[in-house]
mmCIF file of C-alpha atoms in Angstrom:
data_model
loop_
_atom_site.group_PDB
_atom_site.id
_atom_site.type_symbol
_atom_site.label_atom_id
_atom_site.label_comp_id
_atom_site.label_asym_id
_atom_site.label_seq_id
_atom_site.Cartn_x
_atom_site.Cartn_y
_atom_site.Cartn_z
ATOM 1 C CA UNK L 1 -35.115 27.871 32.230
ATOM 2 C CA UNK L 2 -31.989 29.161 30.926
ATOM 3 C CA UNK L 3 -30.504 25.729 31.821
ATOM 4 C CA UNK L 4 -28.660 23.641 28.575
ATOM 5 C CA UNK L 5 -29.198 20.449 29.161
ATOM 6 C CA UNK L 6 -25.906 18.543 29.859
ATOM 7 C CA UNK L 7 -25.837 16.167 26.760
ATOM 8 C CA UNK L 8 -26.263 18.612 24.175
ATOM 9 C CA UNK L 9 -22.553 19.935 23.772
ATOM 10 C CA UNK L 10 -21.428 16.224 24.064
ATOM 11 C CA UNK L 11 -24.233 14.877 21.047
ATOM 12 C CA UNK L 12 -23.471 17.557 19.065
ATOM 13 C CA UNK L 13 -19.563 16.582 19.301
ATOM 14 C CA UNK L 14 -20.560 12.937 18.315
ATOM 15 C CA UNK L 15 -22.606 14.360 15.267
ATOM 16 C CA UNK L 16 -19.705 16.398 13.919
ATOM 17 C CA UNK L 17 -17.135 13.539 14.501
ATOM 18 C CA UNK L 18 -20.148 10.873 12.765
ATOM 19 C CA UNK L 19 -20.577 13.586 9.796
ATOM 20 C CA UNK L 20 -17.194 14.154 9.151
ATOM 21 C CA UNK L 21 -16.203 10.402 9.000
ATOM 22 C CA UNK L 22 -19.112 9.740 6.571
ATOM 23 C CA UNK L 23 -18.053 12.451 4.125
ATOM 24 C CA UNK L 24 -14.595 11.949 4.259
ATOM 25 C CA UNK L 25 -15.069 7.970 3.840
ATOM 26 C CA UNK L 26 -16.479 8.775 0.542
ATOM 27 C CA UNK L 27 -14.080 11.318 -0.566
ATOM 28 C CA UNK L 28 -11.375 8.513 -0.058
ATOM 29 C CA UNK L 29 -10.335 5.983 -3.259
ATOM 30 C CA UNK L 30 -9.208 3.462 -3.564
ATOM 31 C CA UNK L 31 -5.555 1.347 -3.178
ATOM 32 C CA UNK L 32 -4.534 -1.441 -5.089
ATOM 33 C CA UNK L 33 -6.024 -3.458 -7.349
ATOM 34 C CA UNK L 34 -9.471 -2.639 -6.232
ATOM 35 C CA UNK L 35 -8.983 0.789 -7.320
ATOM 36 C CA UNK L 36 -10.159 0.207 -11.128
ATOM 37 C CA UNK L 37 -13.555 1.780 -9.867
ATOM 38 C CA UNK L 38 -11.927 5.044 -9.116
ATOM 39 C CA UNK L 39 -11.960 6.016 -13.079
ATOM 40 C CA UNK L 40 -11.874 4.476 -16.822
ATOM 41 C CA UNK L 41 -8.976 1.901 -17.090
ATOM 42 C CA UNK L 42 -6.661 2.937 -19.814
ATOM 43 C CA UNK L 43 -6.596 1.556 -23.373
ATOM 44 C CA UNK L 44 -4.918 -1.813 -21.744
ATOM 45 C CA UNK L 45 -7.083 -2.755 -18.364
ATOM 46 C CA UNK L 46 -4.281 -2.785 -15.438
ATOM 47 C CA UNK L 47 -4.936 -6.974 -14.776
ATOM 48 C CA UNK L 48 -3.670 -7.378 -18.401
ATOM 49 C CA UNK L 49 -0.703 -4.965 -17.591
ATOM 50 C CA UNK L 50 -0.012 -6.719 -14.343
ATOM 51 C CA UNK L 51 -0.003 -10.084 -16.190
ATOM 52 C CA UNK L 52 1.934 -9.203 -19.229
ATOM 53 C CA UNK L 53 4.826 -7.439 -16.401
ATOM 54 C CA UNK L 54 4.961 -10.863 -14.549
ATOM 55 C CA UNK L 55 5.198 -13.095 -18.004
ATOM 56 C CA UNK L 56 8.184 -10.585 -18.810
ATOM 57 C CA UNK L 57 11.372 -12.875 -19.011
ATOM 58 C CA UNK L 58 13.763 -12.290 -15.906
ATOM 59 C CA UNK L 59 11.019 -11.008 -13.894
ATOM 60 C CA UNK L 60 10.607 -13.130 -10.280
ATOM 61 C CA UNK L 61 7.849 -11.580 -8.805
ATOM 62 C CA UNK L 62 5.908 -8.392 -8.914
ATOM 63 C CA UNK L 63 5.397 -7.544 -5.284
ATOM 64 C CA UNK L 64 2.070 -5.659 -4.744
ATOM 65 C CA UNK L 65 2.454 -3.955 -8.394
ATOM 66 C CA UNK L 66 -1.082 -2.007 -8.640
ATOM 67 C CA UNK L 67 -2.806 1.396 -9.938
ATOM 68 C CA UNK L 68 -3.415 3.820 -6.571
ATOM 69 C CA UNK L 69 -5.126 6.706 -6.456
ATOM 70 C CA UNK L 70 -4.949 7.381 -2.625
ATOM 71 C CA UNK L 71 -6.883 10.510 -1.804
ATOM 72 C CA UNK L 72 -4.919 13.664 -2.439
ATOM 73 C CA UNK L 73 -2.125 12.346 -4.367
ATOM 74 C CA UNK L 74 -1.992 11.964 -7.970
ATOM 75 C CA UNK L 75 -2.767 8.503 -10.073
ATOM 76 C CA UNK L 76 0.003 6.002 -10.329
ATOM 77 C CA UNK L 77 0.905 2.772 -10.744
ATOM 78 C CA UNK L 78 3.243 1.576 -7.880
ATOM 79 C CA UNK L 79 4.592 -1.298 -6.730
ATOM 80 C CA UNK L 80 7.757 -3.728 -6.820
ATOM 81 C CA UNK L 81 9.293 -5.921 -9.487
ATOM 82 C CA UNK L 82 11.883 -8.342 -8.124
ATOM 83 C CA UNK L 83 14.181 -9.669 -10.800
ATOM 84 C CA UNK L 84 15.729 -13.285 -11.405
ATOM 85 C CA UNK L 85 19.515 -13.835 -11.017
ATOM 86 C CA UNK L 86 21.436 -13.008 -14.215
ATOM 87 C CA UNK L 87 18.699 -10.691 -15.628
ATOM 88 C CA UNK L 88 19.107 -7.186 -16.569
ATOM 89 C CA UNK L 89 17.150 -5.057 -14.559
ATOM 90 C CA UNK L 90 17.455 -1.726 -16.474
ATOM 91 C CA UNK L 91 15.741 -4.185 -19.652
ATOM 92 C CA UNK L 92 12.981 -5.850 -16.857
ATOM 93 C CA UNK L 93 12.154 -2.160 -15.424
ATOM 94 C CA UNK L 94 12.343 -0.437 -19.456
ATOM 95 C CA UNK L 95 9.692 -3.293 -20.785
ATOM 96 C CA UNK L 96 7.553 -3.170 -17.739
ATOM 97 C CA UNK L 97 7.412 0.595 -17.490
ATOM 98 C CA UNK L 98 6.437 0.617 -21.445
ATOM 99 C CA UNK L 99 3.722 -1.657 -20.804
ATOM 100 C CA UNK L 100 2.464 0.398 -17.994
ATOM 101 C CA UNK L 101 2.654 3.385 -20.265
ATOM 102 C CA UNK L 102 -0.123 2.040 -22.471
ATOM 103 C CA UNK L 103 -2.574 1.751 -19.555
ATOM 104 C CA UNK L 104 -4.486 4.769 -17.421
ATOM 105 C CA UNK L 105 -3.540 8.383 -19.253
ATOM 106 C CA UNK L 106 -1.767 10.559 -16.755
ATOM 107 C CA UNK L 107 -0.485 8.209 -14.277
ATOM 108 C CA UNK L 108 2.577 8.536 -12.516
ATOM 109 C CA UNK L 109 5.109 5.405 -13.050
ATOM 110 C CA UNK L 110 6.481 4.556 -9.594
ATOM 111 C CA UNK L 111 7.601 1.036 -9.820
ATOM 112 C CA UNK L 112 10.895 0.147 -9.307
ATOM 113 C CA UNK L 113 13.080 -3.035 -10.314
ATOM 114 C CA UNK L 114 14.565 -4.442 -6.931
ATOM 115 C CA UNK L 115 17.916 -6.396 -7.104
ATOM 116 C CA UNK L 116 19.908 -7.647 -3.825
ATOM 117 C CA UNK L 117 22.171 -4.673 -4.159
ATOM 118 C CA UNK L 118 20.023 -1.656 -6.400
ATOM 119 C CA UNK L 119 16.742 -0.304 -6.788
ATOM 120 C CA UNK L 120 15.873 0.901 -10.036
ATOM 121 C CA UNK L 121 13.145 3.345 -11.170
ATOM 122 C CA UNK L 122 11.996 5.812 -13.842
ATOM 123 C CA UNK L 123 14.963 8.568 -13.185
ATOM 124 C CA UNK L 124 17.362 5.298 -13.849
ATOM 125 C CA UNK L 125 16.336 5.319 -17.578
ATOM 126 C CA UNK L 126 15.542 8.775 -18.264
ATOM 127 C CA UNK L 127 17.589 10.720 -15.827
ATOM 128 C CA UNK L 128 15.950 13.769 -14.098
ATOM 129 C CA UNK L 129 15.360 16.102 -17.248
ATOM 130 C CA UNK L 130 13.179 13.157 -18.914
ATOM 131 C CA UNK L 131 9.828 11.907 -19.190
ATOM 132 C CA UNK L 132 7.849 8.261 -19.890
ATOM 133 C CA UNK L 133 6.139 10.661 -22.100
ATOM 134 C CA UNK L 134 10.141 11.091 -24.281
ATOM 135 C CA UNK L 135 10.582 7.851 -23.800
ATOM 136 C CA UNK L 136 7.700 5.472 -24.556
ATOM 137 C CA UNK L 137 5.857 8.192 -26.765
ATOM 138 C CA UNK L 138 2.030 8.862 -26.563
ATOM 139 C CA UNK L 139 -0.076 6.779 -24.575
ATOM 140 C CA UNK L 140 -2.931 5.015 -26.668
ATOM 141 C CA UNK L 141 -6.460 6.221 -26.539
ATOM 142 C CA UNK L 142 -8.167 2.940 -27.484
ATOM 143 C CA UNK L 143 -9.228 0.079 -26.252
ATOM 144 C CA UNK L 144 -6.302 -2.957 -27.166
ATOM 145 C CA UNK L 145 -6.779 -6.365 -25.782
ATOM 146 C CA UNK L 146 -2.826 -6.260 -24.422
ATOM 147 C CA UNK L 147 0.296 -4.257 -24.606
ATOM 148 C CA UNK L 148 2.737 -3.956 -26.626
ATOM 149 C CA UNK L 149 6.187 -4.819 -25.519
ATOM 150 C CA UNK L 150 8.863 -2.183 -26.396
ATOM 151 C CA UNK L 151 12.229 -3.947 -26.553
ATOM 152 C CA UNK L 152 14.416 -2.819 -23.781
ATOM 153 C CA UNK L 153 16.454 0.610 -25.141
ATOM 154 C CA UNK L 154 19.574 1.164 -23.226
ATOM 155 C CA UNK L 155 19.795 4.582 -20.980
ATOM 156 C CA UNK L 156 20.378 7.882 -23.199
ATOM 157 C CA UNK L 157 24.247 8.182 -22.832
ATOM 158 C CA UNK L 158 23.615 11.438 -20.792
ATOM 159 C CA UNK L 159 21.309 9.161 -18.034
ATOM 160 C CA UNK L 160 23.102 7.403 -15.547
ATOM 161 C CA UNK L 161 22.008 4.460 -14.203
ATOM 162 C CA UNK L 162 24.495 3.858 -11.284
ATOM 163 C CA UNK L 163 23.726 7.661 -10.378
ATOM 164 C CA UNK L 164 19.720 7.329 -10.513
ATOM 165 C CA UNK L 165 20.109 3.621 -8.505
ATOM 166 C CA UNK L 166 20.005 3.571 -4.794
ATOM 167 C CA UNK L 167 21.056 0.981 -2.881
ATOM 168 C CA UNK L 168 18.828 -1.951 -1.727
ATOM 169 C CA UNK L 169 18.326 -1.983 2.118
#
């Protein structure tokens, strides 16, 4: 009578482990390009973006560049932009970063500019005190069939590009 019967602790540990895969599978967004249904695209949607980075002149390839918005981590685009021989990567990572500025509000920028010997990112243009925000000024609010290309702006004199560079591996 007071006998549990022997499957019940075992069922219930399968229920939990079920239920708790379900709801955490659709707490989960997103990564990579297929993550455009996690929210409104920005005034520029991200394909545009992506296209108008690879068109960019001295850019070789833009390995896996996408918008992510893995669960508990904050928005950003990410990825890698690989540049030809003989091109200037502070000016490929300055144009592609203020394209990317005029997609998703509130994104982090974490593409970098990958040469044989340096990778490149935001700090290498504004230096730790600065912002895309300082340097690109406000994001646009609506809808624009492209971006618009900001000509590549040297480093403030203060901002240190060898300093905010690591090396390749």
């Amino acid at each position: 009578m007071g006998r549990e019967h022997p499957m019940t602790h075992r069922r219930l540990l399968a229920l939990t482990a079920c239920a708790s895969v379900v709801l955490l599978s659709g707490c989960v967004r997103g990564v990579g390009e297929d993550a455009s249904d996690t929210g409104t695209e920005g005034a520029v949607p991200d394909a545009v973006l992506f296209d108008q980075i690879a068109d960019l002149p001295g850019v070789a390839s833009t390995d896996g560049l996408v918008f992510q918005h893995p669960f508990g981590y904050s928005a950003a685009y990410a990825g890698d932009i690989t540049v030809e021989d003989g091109a200037d990567p502070l000016c490929v990572l300055d144009e592609a970063l203020s394209i990317l500025h005029q997609g998703r509000a509130d994104v982090d920028l974490l593409v970098s500019v990958v040469t044989p010997e340096m990778t490149y990112d935001l700090l290498s243009l504004v230096g730790r005190d600065g912002s895309a925000e300082e340097r690109y000024g406000p994001q646009p609010t609506e809808p624009r069939d492209s971006a618009t290309v900001r000509p590549c702006t040297p480093p403030d004199a203060g901002t240190s590009a060898a300093a905010s560079a690591t090396p390749t591996p």
